[in-house]
Coordinates of C-alpha atoms and ligand atoms in Angstrom, one line a residue:
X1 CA 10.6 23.7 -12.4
X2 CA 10.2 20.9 -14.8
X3 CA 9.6 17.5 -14.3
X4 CA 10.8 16.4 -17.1
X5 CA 14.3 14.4 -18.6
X6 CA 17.7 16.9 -18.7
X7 CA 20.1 16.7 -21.4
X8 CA 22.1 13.8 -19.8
X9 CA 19.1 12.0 -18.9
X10 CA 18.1 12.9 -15.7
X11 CA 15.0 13.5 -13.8
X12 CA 16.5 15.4 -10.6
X13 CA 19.3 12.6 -9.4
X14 CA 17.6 9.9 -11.1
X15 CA 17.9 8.1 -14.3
X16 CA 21.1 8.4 -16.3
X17 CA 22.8 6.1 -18.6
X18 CA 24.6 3.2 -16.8
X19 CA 25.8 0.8 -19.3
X20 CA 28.7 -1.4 -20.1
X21 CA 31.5 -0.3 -22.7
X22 CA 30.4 -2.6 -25.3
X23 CA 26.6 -0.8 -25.5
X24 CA 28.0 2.8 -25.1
X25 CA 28.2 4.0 -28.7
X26 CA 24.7 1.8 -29.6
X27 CA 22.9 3.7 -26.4
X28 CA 24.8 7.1 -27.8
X29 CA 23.7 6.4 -31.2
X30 CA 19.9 5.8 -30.2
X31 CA 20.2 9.1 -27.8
X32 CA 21.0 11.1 -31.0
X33 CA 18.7 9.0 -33.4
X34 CA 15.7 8.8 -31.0
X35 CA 13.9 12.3 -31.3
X36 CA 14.7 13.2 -34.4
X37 CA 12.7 10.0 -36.0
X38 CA 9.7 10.2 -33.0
X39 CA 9.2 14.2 -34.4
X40 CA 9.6 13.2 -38.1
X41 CA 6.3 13.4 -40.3
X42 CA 7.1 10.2 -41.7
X43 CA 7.3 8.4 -38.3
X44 CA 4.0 10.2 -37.0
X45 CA 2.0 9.3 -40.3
X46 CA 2.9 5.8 -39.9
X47 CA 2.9 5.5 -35.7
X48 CA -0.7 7.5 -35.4
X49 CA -2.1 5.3 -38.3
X50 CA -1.2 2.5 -37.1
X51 CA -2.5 3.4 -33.7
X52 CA -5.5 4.0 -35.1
X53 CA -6.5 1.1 -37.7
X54 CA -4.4 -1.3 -35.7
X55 CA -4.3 -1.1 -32.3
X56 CA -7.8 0.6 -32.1
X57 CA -7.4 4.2 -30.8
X58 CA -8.5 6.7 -29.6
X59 CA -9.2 4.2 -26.3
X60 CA -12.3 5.0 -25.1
X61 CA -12.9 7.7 -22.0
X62 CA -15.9 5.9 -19.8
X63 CA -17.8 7.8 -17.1
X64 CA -18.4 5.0 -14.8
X65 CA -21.8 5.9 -13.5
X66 CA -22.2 3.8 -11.2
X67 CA -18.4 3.8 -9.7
X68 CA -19.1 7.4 -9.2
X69 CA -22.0 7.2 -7.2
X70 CA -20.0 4.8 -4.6
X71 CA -16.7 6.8 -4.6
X72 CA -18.9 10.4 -4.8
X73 CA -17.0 11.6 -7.8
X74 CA -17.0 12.2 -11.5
X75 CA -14.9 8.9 -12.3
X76 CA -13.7 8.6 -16.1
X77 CA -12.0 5.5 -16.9
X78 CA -9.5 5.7 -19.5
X79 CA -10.0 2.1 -21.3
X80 CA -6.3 0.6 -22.4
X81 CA -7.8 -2.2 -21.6
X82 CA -9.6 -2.6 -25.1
X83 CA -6.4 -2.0 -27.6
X84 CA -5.0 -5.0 -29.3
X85 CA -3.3 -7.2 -26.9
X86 CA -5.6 -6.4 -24.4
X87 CA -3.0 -3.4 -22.8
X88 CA -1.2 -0.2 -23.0
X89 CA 2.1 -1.8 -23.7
X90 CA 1.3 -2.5 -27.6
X91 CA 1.9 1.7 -27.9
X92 CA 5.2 1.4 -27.3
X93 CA 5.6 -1.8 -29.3
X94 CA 4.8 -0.3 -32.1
X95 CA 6.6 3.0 -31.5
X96 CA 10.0 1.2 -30.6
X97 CA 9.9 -1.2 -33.8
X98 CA 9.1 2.0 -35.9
X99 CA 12.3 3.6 -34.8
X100 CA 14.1 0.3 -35.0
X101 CA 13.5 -0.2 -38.5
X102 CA 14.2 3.7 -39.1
X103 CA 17.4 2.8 -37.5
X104 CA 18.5 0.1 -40.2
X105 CA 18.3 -2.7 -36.8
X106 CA 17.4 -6.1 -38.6
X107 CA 16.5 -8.3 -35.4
X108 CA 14.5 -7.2 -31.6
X109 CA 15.5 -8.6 -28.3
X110 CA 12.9 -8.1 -25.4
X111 CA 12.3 -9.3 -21.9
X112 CA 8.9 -9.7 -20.0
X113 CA 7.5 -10.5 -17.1
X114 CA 4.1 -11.9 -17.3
X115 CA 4.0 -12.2 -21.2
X116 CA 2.1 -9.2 -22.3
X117 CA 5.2 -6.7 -23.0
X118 CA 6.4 -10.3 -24.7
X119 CA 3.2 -10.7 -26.5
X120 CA 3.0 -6.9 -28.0
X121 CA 6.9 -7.5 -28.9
X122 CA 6.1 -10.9 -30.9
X123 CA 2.8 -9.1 -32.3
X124 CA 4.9 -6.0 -33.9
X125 CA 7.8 -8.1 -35.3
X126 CA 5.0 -10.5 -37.1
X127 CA 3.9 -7.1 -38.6
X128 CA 6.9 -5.3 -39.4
X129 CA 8.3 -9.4 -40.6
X130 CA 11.2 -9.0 -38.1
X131 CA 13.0 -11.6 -35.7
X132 CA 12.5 -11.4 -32.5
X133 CA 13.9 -13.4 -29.3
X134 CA 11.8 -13.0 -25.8
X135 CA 13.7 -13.2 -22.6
X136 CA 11.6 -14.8 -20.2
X137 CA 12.6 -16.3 -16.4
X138 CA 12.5 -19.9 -16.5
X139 CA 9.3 -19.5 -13.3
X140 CA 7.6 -17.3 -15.3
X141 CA 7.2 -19.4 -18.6
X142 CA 5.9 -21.9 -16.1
X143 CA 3.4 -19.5 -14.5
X144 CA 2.4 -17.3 -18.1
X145 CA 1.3 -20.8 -20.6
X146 CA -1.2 -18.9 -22.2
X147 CA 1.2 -16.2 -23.2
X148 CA 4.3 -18.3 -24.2
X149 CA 2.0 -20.1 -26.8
X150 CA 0.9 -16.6 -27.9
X151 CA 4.2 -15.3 -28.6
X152 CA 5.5 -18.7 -30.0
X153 CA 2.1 -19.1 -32.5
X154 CA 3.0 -15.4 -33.5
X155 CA 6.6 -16.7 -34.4
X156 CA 9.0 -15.2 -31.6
X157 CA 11.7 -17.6 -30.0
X158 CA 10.8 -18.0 -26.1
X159 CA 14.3 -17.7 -23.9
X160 CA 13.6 -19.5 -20.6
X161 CA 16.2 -17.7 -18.3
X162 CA 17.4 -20.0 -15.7
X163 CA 19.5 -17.7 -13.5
X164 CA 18.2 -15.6 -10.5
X165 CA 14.9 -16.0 -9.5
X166 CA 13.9 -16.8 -12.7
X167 CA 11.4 -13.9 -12.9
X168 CA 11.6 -10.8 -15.0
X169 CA 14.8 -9.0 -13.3
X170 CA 16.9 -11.9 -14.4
X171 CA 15.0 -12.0 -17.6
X172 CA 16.0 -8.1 -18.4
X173 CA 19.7 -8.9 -17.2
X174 CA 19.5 -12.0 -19.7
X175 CA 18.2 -9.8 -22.5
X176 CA 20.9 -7.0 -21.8
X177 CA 23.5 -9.2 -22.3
X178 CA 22.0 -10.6 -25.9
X179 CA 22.3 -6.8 -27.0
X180 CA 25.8 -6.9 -25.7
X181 CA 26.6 -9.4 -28.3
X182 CA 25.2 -8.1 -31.0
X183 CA 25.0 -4.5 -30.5
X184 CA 25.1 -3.3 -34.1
X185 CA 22.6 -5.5 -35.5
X186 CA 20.0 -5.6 -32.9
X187 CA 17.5 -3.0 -31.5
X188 CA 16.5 -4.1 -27.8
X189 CA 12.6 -3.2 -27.6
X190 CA 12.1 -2.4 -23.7
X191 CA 8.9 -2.5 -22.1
X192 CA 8.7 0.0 -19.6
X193 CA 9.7 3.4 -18.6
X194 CA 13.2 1.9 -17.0
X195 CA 16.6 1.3 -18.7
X196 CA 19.8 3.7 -19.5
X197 CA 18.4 6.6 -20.8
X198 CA 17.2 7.6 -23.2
X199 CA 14.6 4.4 -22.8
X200 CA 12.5 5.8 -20.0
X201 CA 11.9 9.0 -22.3
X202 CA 11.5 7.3 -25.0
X203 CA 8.6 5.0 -23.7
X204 CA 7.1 7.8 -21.7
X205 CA 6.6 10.0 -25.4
X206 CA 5.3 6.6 -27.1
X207 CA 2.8 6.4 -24.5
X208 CA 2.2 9.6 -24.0
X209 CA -0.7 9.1 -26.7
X210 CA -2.9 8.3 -23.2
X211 CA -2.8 11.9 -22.0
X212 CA -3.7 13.3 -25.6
X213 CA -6.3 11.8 -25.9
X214 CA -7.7 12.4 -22.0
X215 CA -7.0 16.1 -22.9
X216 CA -9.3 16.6 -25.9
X217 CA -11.9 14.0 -24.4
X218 CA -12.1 15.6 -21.5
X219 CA -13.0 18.5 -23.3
X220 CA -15.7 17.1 -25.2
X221 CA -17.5 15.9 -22.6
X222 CA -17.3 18.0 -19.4
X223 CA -15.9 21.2 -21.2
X224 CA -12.4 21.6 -19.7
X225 CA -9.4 19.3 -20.3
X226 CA -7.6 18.5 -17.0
X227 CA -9.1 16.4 -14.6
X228 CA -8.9 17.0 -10.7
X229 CA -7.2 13.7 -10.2
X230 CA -5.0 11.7 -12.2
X231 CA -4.7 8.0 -11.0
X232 CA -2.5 4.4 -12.5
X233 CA -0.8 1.9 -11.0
X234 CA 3.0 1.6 -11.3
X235 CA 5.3 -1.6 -12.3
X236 CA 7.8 0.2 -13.9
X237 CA 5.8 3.2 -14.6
X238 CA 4.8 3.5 -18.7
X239 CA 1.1 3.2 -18.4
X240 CA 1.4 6.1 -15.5
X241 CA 3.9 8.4 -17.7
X242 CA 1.9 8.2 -20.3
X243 CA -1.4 8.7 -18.4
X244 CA 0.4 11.7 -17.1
X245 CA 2.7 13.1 -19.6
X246 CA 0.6 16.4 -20.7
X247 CA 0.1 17.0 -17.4
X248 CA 3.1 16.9 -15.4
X249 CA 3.6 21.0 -15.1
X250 CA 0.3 21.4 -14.4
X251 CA -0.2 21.7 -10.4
X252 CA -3.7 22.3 -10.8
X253 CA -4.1 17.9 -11.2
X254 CA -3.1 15.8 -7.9
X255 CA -1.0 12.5 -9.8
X256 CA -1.7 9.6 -7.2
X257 CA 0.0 6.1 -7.9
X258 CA -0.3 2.7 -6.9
X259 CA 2.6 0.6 -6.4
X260 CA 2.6 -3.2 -5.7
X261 CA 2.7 -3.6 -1.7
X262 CA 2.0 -7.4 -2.2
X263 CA 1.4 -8.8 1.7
X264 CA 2.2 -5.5 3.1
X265 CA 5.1 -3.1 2.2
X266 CA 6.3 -3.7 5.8
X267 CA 6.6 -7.4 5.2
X268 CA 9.2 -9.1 3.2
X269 CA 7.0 -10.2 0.5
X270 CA 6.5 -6.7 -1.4
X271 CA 7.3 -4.9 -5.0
X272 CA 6.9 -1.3 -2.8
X273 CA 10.3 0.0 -4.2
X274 CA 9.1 3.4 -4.0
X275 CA 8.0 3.4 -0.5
X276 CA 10.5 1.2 1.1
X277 CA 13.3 1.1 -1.7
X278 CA 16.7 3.2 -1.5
X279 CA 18.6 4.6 -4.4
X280 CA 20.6 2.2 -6.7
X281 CA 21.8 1.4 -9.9
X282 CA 19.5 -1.3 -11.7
X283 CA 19.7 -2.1 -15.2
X284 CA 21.3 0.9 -16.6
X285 CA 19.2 3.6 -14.4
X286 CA 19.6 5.7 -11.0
X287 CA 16.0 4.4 -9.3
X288 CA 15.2 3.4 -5.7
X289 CA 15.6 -0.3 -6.2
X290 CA 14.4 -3.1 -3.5
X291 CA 18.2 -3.8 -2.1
X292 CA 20.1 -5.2 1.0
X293 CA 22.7 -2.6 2.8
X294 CA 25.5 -3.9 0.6
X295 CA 23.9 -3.5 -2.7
X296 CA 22.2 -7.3 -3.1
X297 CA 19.0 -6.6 -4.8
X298 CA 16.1 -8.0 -3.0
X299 CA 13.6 -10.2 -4.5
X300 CA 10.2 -8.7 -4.8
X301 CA 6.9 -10.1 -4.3
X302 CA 3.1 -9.0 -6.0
X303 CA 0.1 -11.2 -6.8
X304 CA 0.5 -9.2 -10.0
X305 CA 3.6 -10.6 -12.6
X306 CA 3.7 -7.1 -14.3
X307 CA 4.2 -5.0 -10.9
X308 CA 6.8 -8.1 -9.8
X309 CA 9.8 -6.0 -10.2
X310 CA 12.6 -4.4 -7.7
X311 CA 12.6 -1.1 -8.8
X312 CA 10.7 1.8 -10.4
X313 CA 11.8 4.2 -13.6
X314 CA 13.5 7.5 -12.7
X315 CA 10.4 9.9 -13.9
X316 CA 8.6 8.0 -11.0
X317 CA 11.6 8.2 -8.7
X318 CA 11.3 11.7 -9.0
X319 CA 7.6 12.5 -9.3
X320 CA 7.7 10.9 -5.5
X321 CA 10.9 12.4 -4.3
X322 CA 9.8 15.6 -5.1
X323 CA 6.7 15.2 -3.8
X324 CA 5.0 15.6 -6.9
X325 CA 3.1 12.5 -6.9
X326 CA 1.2 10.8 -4.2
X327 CA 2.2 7.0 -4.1
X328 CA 0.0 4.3 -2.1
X329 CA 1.6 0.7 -1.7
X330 CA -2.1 -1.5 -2.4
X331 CA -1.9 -5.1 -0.9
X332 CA -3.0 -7.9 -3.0
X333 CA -6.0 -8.0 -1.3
X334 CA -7.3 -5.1 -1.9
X335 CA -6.4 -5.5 -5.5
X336 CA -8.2 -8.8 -5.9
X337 CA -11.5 -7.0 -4.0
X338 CA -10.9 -3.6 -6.4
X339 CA -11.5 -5.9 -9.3
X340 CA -14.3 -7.6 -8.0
X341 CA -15.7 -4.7 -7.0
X342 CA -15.6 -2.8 -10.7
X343 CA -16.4 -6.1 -12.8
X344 CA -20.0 -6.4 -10.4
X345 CA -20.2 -2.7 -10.4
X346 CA -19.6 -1.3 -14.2
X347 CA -19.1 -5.4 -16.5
X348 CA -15.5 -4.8 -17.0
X349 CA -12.9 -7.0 -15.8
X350 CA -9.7 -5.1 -15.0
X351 CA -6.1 -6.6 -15.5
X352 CA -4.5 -7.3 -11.7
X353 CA -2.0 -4.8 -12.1
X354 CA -5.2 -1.9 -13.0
X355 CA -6.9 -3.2 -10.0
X356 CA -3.8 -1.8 -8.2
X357 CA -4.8 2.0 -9.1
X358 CA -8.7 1.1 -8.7
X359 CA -8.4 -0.2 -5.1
X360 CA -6.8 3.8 -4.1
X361 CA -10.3 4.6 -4.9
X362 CA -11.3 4.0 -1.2
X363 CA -8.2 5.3 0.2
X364 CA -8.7 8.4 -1.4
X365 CA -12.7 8.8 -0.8
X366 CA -12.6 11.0 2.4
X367 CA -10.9 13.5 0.2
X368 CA -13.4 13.3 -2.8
X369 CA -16.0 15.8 -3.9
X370 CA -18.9 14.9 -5.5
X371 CA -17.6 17.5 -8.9
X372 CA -13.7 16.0 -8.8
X373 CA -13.4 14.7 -11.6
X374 CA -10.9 11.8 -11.7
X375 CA -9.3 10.1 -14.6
X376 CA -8.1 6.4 -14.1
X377 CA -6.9 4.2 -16.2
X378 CA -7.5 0.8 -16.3
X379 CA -3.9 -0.6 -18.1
X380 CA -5.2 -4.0 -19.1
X381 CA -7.9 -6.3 -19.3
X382 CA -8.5 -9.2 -17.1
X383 CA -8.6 -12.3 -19.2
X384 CA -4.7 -13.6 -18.3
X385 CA -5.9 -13.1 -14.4
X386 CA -9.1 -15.0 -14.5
X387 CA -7.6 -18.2 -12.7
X388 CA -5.9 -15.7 -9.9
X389 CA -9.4 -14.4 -9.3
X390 CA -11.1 -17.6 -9.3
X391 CA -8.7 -19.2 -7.0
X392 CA -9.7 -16.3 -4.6
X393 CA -13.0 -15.4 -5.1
X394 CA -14.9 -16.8 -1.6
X395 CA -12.7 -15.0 0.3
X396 CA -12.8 -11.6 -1.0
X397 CA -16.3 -11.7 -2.0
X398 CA -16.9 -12.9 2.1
Ligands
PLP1 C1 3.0 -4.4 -17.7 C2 1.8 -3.9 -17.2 C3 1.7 -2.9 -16.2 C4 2.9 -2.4 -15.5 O1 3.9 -1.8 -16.3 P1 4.0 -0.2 -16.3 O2 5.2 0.0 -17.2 O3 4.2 0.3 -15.0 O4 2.8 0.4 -17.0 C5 0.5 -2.5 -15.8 N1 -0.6 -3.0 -16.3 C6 -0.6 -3.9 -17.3 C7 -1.9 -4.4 -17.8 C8 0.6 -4.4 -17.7 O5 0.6 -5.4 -18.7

């Protein structure tokens, strides 16, 4: 038993390759292109170096003492939070332009949600001197200032998208239908592990540079190289996959997610697609997707912008279907008191969508011993969620 993607693109009944006419041979000619350049020597020399000199890895592996004490485990935190850009999602960036250029692709299309897939789009095609157009609902520009002026100061063209919701599912159906237009030319640089296969792959192997480095870390410092517990939050799963990716077949580590449950995954105002979604087609992929009994998707809700999205990638999909991986809708209040708790705690302010995975910490403590040794990565840092925090700092600190 595997866990990983089939030859058609499956993980169990999920994933696939849903896509209209027009993008068949460009999704067919990136299946076939896809691995061949990701294994080349050429594409490793250039991806590791530039993970290294200019994005800053390895990221370090932190034992948070003091964490550990309150919790009663060994608690490393996997720091994404200090690359450039301030996340995980600049390993993919980088990745994706890589095989775009390798691909002979002369402009990138991308959607985003809160900004920072946008900003680690804009900050690639500045270094690789490429064009790039950012897909962006119309609410969301509104919401994400600091970000639009980042992407436009590092030269990308801001799309408000006006449709929907305005908010990142109608930003990804806007950008979908840009690559549409000009499939030949263009090389749509996704953000997540979601889209027709072989996207969610793809992502997952470019971040998969997070479970590389846990392995041989982990070694160094406590002499073995899995961990006990494995432990991210999940939007549309990348910064999980890749936290997970060397360890998927190994049953020996527990994988436990957190999902968005906004107010409650029982309420209507939630992103918990894995825990109350049902199985659907959503741009280009089998997932469970947030959707009324006739199809209609519904509109999701998080205190987080980069969990605020209807559905989850297939890899999750089927990590929870098959039981594989734990999943735990956290509300946004205990997200907003997770990240109070480990900026007072250890001086590092997480991003909102990390303090989704920190804030299973105390769901999970009556199952802790004091040796489990748990891995947790903190995806992002907290600067773009400072006024969020602020705004509800006397009530979660009362
Ligand atoms: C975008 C984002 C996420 C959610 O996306 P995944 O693909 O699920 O990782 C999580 N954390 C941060 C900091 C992000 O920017």
């Amino acid at each position: 038993m595997s866990y990983n993607v089939d030859e058609n693109g499956y993980y169990g009944q999920f994933g696939g390759a849903y896509v209209p006419e027009i993008l068949y041979k460009t999704v067919e000619d990136l299946k076939k292109a896809y691995l061949p350049i990701i294994e080349s020597e050429e594409f490793q020399k250039e991806y590791r170096e530039l993970l290294r000199d200019y994005v800053g890895r390895p990221s370090p592996l932190y034992f948070a003492k003091r964490m550990s004490e309150r919790y009663g485990c060994q608690l490393y935190l996997k720091r994404e939070d200090l690359n450039h850009t301030g996340a995980h999602k600049i390993n993919n960036a980088i990745g994706q332009i890589l095989v775009a250029k390798k691909m002979g692709k002369k402009r990138i299309v991308a959607e985003t949600g809160a900004g920072q897939h946008g900003v680690a789009t804009a900050t690639v095609c500045a270094l690789m001197d490429m064009p790039c157009r950012v897909y962006m609902g119309a609410l969301d520009v509104e919401r994400q200032r600091p970000n639009v002026e980042r992407m436009k100061m590092l030269g990308a063209e801001v799309f408000p998208v006006q449709s929907g919701n305005k908010t990142l599912k109608d930003a990804t159906n806007e950008a979908i239908r840009d690559w549409c237009c000009h499939p030949a030319d263009t090389f749509y640089i996704i953000g997540s592990t979601v889209g027709p296969h072989p996207y969610p792959d793809m992502v997952a192997r470019l971040q998969s540079i997070i479970s590389e480095e846990i392995k041989w870390q982990l070694h160094d410092k406590i002499g073995r190289d899995y961990p006990d517990y494995l432990m991210a939050c999940i939007g549309g799963g990348s910064n999980a996959a890749g936290t997970i990716y060397h360890y998927i077949d190994d049953e020996r580590v527990r994988l436990v997610l957190g999902e968005a449950g906004g107010m409650g995954y029982e309420t209507a105002e939630t992103a918990a697609s894995l825990t109350i979604g049902t199985v659907g087609i959503l741009h280009g992929s089998r997932i469970k997707v947030m959707q009324t009994e006739d199809g209609q998707i519904v509109e999701p809700y998080s205190i987080s912008a980069g969990l605020d999205y209807p559905g989850t990638g297939p890899i999750h999909c089927n990590l929870y279907e098959q039981g594989r991986a734990k999943v735990i809708p956290i509300n946004d209040d205990e997200a907003l008191r997770a990240a109070y708790e480990l900026t007072r705690l250890e001086g590092i302010i997480p991003a909102l969508e990390s303090s989704h995975a920190l804030a299973m910490l105390p769901k999970l403590q009556p199952l802790l011993k004091k040796d489990d040794v748990v891995v947790l990565t903190v995806s992002g840092r907290g600067d773009k969620d400072l006024e969020t925090y602020l705004k509800h700092k006397d009530r979660i600190l009362n």
